[in-house]
Amino acid sequence: MAKIFCIANQKGGVGKTTTSVNLAAGLAQIGQRVLVVDLDPQGNATMGSGIDKRQLELTVYDVLLESASIAEARQRSDKAGYDVIGANRELAGAEVELVQLERRDQRLKAALASVAGDYDFVLIDCPPSLSLLTLNGLCAAHGVVVPMQCEYFALEGLSDLVNTIKQVHANLNPELQIIGLLRVMFDARITLQQQVSEQLKAHFGEKVFNTVIPRNVRLAEAPSYGLPGVVFDPQSKGALAFVEFAREMVVRIESLR
Ligand code: ADP
Ligand code: MG
């Protein structure tokens, strides 16, 4: 049965999408069956997996409004090695439409139940907000992976996310937990980053993943080729780090099974 994870952080540009597609590609590379759900109307995870968001007939929008099933809406990314439920600008309207519907926060969970046997991992790339879309992700998930940059304000932003996760855990999804914090875009030469990294470990202990994702330009270049960095340049430092992270995730979730 699939284990479902949100890649979430309400800040934009912190590496959520990069983590989603590269963790997915890394997991695929070590033999895991993976589905990526793009929950961001920007559709970056869709494009970064080599699927043209403008050509999609069915997206996560149709899944949330129950006009399509996951099985109907999923696309195979052959190069990346995993399946994708795509998103595009249409999804921005879903927020308003969902508000009026029943079980508005449980739609994704219900849809994913029908394909739980098809995958080992479902990774949900969340938008940069704590919106109804993100709430659908959090209600569907077993856990949250939080990518973060080791910057001065990083810890401050984290408390809002941690509080939201606690609320969802208490009221909507008792299974939900933080799986771990992933340090991304890390530059060991910058003293401040090392200091924040130490603070993170002091505060969150084992919840901080051992793997650190370095700042690596190949990871930033890959999306323009419609590929995760792990596939675009497998020997780059960024790609190797994400495959390492995929291995760490597999080990870490053993304890959840
Ligand atoms: P989010 O989804 O949180 O908005 P993205 O994953 O889109 O963040 O990353 C923001 C920007 O940073 C993108 O241009 C991406 O290519 C770049 N980026 C992400 N991770 C790295 C990294 N480890 N090294 C270099 N650039 C990165
Ligand atoms: Mg993104």
Short mmCIF file of C-alpha atoms and ligand atoms in Angstrom, two decimals:
data_model
loop_
_atom_site.label_atom_id
_atom_site.label_comp_id
_atom_site.label_asym_id
_atom_site.label_seq_id
_atom_site.Cartn_x
_atom_site.Cartn_y
_atom_site.Cartn_z
CA MET A 1 0.00 0.00 0.00
CA ALA A 2 1.25 3.44 -0.90
CA LYS A 3 2.69 5.74 1.72
CA ILE A 4 1.58 9.28 1.01
CA PHE A 5 3.71 12.35 1.71
CA CYS A 6 3.20 16.06 1.34
CA ILE A 7 6.20 18.13 0.36
CA ALA A 8 5.17 21.31 2.11
CA ASN A 9 6.40 24.68 3.28
CA GLN A 10 4.20 27.74 2.99
CA LYS A 11 7.10 29.80 1.70
CA GLY A 12 7.64 30.00 -2.04
CA GLY A 13 10.94 29.22 -3.71
CA VAL A 14 12.29 27.01 -0.91
CA GLY A 15 12.71 23.89 -3.02
CA LYS A 16 9.40 22.02 -2.67
CA THR A 17 9.01 21.22 -6.34
CA THR A 18 12.68 20.40 -6.80
CA THR A 19 12.39 18.01 -3.86
CA SER A 20 9.16 16.46 -5.17
CA VAL A 21 10.41 15.61 -8.65
CA ASN A 22 13.93 14.61 -7.63
CA LEU A 23 12.85 12.49 -4.68
CA ALA A 24 10.35 10.85 -7.03
CA ALA A 25 13.03 10.18 -9.65
CA GLY A 26 15.44 8.94 -6.98
CA LEU A 27 12.83 6.56 -5.58
CA ALA A 28 12.01 5.33 -9.08
CA GLN A 29 15.69 4.71 -9.69
CA ILE A 30 15.89 2.40 -6.67
CA GLY A 31 12.85 0.44 -7.81
CA GLN A 32 9.95 2.15 -6.04
CA ARG A 33 6.62 2.76 -7.76
CA VAL A 34 5.89 6.48 -7.47
CA LEU A 35 3.05 8.90 -8.18
CA VAL A 36 3.61 12.66 -8.02
CA VAL A 37 0.54 14.81 -7.43
CA ASP A 38 1.00 18.43 -8.48
CA LEU A 39 -1.17 20.55 -6.17
CA ASP A 40 0.25 23.89 -7.28
CA PRO A 41 -1.58 25.86 -10.02
CA GLN A 42 1.86 26.92 -11.29
CA GLY A 43 2.27 23.36 -12.56
CA ASN A 44 6.04 23.32 -12.05
CA ALA A 45 6.17 19.70 -10.92
CA THR A 46 4.17 18.76 -14.02
CA MET A 47 6.50 20.58 -16.41
CA GLY A 48 9.58 19.47 -14.46
CA SER A 49 8.50 15.87 -14.98
CA GLY A 50 8.33 16.38 -18.75
CA ILE A 51 4.56 16.75 -19.04
CA ASP A 52 3.19 19.79 -20.84
CA LYS A 53 0.63 21.37 -18.51
CA ARG A 54 -1.03 23.22 -21.42
CA GLN A 55 -1.83 19.96 -23.22
CA LEU A 56 -3.48 18.19 -20.30
CA GLU A 57 -7.11 17.19 -20.66
CA LEU A 58 -7.49 15.95 -17.11
CA THR A 59 -5.66 17.37 -14.12
CA VAL A 60 -5.79 17.32 -10.34
CA TYR A 61 -8.54 19.92 -10.68
CA ASP A 62 -10.84 17.28 -12.21
CA VAL A 63 -9.82 14.84 -9.50
CA LEU A 64 -10.68 17.30 -6.71
CA LEU A 65 -14.03 18.10 -8.27
CA GLU A 66 -14.67 14.37 -8.78
CA SER A 67 -15.13 14.63 -12.51
CA ALA A 68 -12.17 12.27 -13.09
CA SER A 69 -10.48 9.46 -11.17
CA ILE A 70 -6.75 9.25 -10.51
CA ALA A 71 -6.59 6.33 -12.94
CA GLU A 72 -8.09 8.52 -15.68
CA ALA A 73 -6.05 11.63 -14.97
CA ARG A 74 -2.58 10.15 -14.40
CA GLN A 75 0.14 10.49 -17.00
CA ARG A 76 3.28 8.40 -17.29
CA SER A 77 6.56 10.27 -17.40
CA ASP A 78 8.73 7.68 -19.12
CA LYS A 79 11.97 9.58 -18.80
CA ALA A 80 11.45 10.40 -15.15
CA GLY A 81 10.19 6.91 -14.35
CA TYR A 82 7.04 7.77 -12.41
CA ASP A 83 3.39 8.76 -12.85
CA VAL A 84 2.07 12.31 -12.51
CA ILE A 85 -1.28 13.89 -11.78
CA GLY A 86 -0.72 17.23 -13.47
CA ALA A 87 -1.85 20.74 -12.63
CA ASN A 88 -2.24 24.00 -14.46
CA ARG A 89 -3.85 27.39 -13.95
CA GLU A 90 -7.30 25.86 -13.89
CA LEU A 91 -6.48 24.63 -10.39
CA ALA A 92 -6.44 28.19 -9.06
CA GLY A 93 -10.23 28.21 -9.42
CA ALA A 94 -10.67 24.97 -7.50
CA GLU A 95 -10.17 26.73 -4.20
CA VAL A 96 -13.33 28.81 -4.64
CA GLU A 97 -15.37 25.93 -6.05
CA LEU A 98 -14.35 23.51 -3.31
CA VAL A 99 -15.44 25.83 -0.50
CA GLN A 100 -19.08 25.17 -1.29
CA LEU A 101 -18.77 21.41 -1.53
CA GLU A 102 -19.11 18.63 1.01
CA ARG A 103 -15.98 16.89 2.31
CA ARG A 104 -14.06 19.70 0.68
CA ASP A 105 -10.83 18.86 2.49
CA GLN A 106 -11.08 15.08 1.97
CA ARG A 107 -11.33 14.96 -1.82
CA LEU A 108 -7.74 14.04 -2.61
CA LYS A 109 -7.65 11.40 0.12
CA ALA A 110 -10.76 9.75 -1.28
CA ALA A 111 -9.39 9.79 -4.83
CA LEU A 112 -6.01 8.34 -3.84
CA ALA A 113 -7.59 5.41 -2.01
CA SER A 114 -8.47 3.81 -5.34
CA VAL A 115 -4.82 3.61 -6.48
CA ALA A 116 -3.12 2.84 -3.16
CA GLY A 117 -2.15 -0.60 -4.42
CA ASP A 118 -0.46 0.76 -7.54
CA TYR A 119 2.33 2.67 -5.76
CA ASP A 120 4.88 2.49 -2.98
CA PHE A 121 5.07 6.29 -2.67
CA VAL A 122 2.73 9.15 -3.45
CA LEU A 123 4.41 12.56 -3.26
CA ILE A 124 2.20 15.64 -3.17
CA ASP A 125 3.87 18.88 -4.27
CA CYS A 126 2.03 21.55 -2.27
CA PRO A 127 1.51 25.20 -3.21
CA PRO A 128 3.23 27.94 -1.17
CA SER A 129 0.29 28.59 1.14
CA LEU A 130 -1.73 26.95 3.86
CA SER A 131 -4.80 26.91 1.64
CA LEU A 132 -7.63 24.47 1.00
CA LEU A 133 -5.43 22.82 -1.62
CA THR A 134 -2.66 22.23 0.91
CA LEU A 135 -5.29 21.08 3.40
CA ASN A 136 -6.40 18.42 0.89
CA GLY A 137 -2.79 17.29 0.73
CA LEU A 138 -2.40 17.20 4.52
CA CYS A 139 -5.65 15.28 4.98
CA ALA A 140 -4.54 12.68 2.42
CA ALA A 141 -1.01 12.19 3.74
CA HIS A 142 0.67 9.95 6.28
CA GLY A 143 3.45 12.45 6.69
CA VAL A 144 5.02 15.73 5.71
CA VAL A 145 8.49 16.35 4.34
CA VAL A 146 9.56 19.96 4.85
CA PRO A 147 12.30 21.27 2.58
CA MET A 148 14.02 24.32 4.00
CA GLN A 149 16.90 26.63 3.39
CA CYS A 150 19.17 27.27 6.33
CA GLU A 151 18.52 30.99 6.49
CA TYR A 152 17.83 33.41 9.29
CA PHE A 153 14.04 33.47 8.95
CA ALA A 154 13.66 29.77 8.22
CA LEU A 155 12.77 28.79 11.78
CA GLU A 156 10.23 31.56 12.11
CA GLY A 157 8.22 30.38 9.10
CA LEU A 158 8.39 26.84 10.34
CA SER A 159 6.24 27.45 13.42
CA ASP A 160 3.16 28.30 11.29
CA LEU A 161 3.56 25.08 9.35
CA VAL A 162 4.15 23.03 12.49
CA ASN A 163 1.02 24.53 14.07
CA THR A 164 -1.07 23.77 11.00
CA ILE A 165 0.18 20.19 10.99
CA LYS A 166 -0.72 19.88 14.69
CA GLN A 167 -4.21 21.22 14.00
CA VAL A 168 -4.77 18.84 11.11
CA HIS A 169 -3.43 15.99 13.22
CA ALA A 170 -5.81 16.84 16.09
CA ASN A 171 -8.95 17.51 14.05
CA LEU A 172 -8.81 15.95 10.62
CA ASN A 173 -6.07 13.38 10.13
CA PRO A 174 -4.73 11.56 13.21
CA GLU A 175 -2.15 9.75 11.07
CA LEU A 176 -0.37 12.92 10.03
CA GLN A 177 3.14 13.52 11.30
CA ILE A 178 6.24 15.39 10.30
CA ILE A 179 8.52 12.82 8.69
CA GLY A 180 11.44 15.16 8.54
CA LEU A 181 13.06 18.45 7.69
CA LEU A 182 15.25 18.42 4.61
CA ARG A 183 18.04 20.97 4.35
CA VAL A 184 18.17 22.13 0.74
CA MET A 185 20.23 24.57 -1.37
CA PHE A 186 22.88 24.13 1.28
CA ASP A 187 26.21 25.88 0.97
CA ALA A 188 28.65 24.69 3.65
CA ARG A 189 30.94 27.65 2.98
CA ILE A 190 28.38 30.03 4.43
CA THR A 191 28.80 30.20 8.20
CA LEU A 192 25.23 31.34 8.78
CA GLN A 193 23.91 28.26 7.01
CA GLN A 194 26.02 26.01 9.21
CA GLN A 195 24.75 27.83 12.29
CA VAL A 196 21.09 27.53 11.28
CA SER A 197 21.68 23.89 10.40
CA GLU A 198 23.00 23.28 13.94
CA GLN A 199 20.02 25.12 15.43
CA LEU A 200 17.69 22.93 13.43
CA LYS A 201 19.34 19.80 14.75
CA ALA A 202 19.21 21.17 18.30
CA HIS A 203 15.48 21.94 18.00
CA PHE A 204 14.25 19.03 15.94
CA GLY A 205 16.81 16.29 16.61
CA GLU A 206 16.10 13.14 14.64
CA LYS A 207 13.44 14.89 12.59
CA VAL A 208 16.24 16.48 10.58
CA PHE A 209 17.17 14.18 7.71
CA ASN A 210 20.82 13.16 7.56
CA THR A 211 21.00 13.86 3.85
CA VAL A 212 21.75 17.45 2.91
CA ILE A 213 20.91 18.71 -0.59
CA PRO A 214 23.65 21.06 -1.81
CA ARG A 215 23.09 24.14 -3.90
CA ASN A 216 23.79 22.80 -7.37
CA VAL A 217 23.11 24.58 -10.63
CA ARG A 218 22.31 21.33 -12.47
CA LEU A 219 19.20 20.94 -10.32
CA ALA A 220 18.09 24.43 -11.37
CA GLU A 221 18.82 23.81 -15.06
CA ALA A 222 17.02 20.48 -15.31
CA PRO A 223 13.39 21.78 -15.36
CA SER A 224 13.97 23.68 -18.60
CA TYR A 225 14.72 20.29 -20.19
CA GLY A 226 11.56 18.80 -18.70
CA LEU A 227 13.56 16.46 -16.50
CA PRO A 228 14.28 16.01 -12.80
CA GLY A 229 17.95 16.74 -12.05
CA VAL A 230 18.40 13.10 -11.04
CA VAL A 231 17.70 12.11 -14.65
CA PHE A 232 19.16 15.17 -16.38
CA ASP A 233 22.64 14.81 -14.88
CA PRO A 234 22.82 11.69 -12.71
CA GLN A 235 26.42 12.29 -11.68
CA SER A 236 25.91 15.85 -10.47
CA LYS A 237 26.23 16.48 -6.73
CA GLY A 238 22.58 17.47 -6.51
CA ALA A 239 21.39 14.31 -8.25
CA LEU A 240 23.54 12.05 -6.08
CA ALA A 241 22.23 13.77 -2.96
CA PHE A 242 18.61 13.17 -3.98
CA VAL A 243 19.22 9.47 -4.65
CA GLU A 244 20.84 9.29 -1.23
CA PHE A 245 17.78 11.02 0.20
CA ALA A 246 15.48 8.54 -1.54
CA ARG A 247 17.36 5.74 0.24
CA GLU A 248 17.04 7.53 3.56
CA MET A 249 13.28 7.93 3.01
CA VAL A 250 12.86 4.22 2.30
CA VAL A 251 14.64 3.37 5.55
CA ARG A 252 12.79 6.03 7.54
CA ILE A 253 9.35 4.88 6.50
CA GLU A 254 10.07 1.27 7.40
CA SER A 255 9.32 2.36 10.95
CA LEU A 256 5.91 3.67 9.83
CA ARG A 257 4.73 0.44 8.26
P1 ADP B 1 9.20 25.87 -4.51
O1 ADP B 1 8.53 24.74 -5.19
O2 ADP B 1 9.28 25.73 -3.02
O3 ADP B 1 8.63 27.20 -4.91
P2 ADP B 1 11.44 25.30 -6.27
O4 ADP B 1 11.72 23.85 -6.09
O5 ADP B 1 10.69 25.71 -7.48
O6 ADP B 1 10.75 25.89 -4.97
O7 ADP B 1 12.86 26.04 -6.20
C1 ADP B 1 12.98 27.44 -6.33
C2 ADP B 1 14.15 27.76 -7.27
O8 ADP B 1 15.37 27.29 -6.69
C3 ADP B 1 14.03 27.08 -8.62
O9 ADP B 1 14.52 27.95 -9.60
C4 ADP B 1 14.92 25.86 -8.48
O10 ADP B 1 15.45 25.44 -9.73
C5 ADP B 1 16.01 26.38 -7.57
N1 ADP B 1 16.59 25.30 -6.75
C6 ADP B 1 15.93 24.44 -5.93
N2 ADP B 1 16.77 23.61 -5.30
C7 ADP B 1 18.03 23.95 -5.71
C8 ADP B 1 19.35 23.48 -5.41
N3 ADP B 1 19.55 22.48 -4.53
N4 ADP B 1 20.39 24.07 -6.01
C9 ADP B 1 20.19 25.09 -6.89
N5 ADP B 1 19.00 25.59 -7.21
C10 ADP B 1 17.92 25.04 -6.63
MG MG B 2 6.79 24.71 -6.36
#
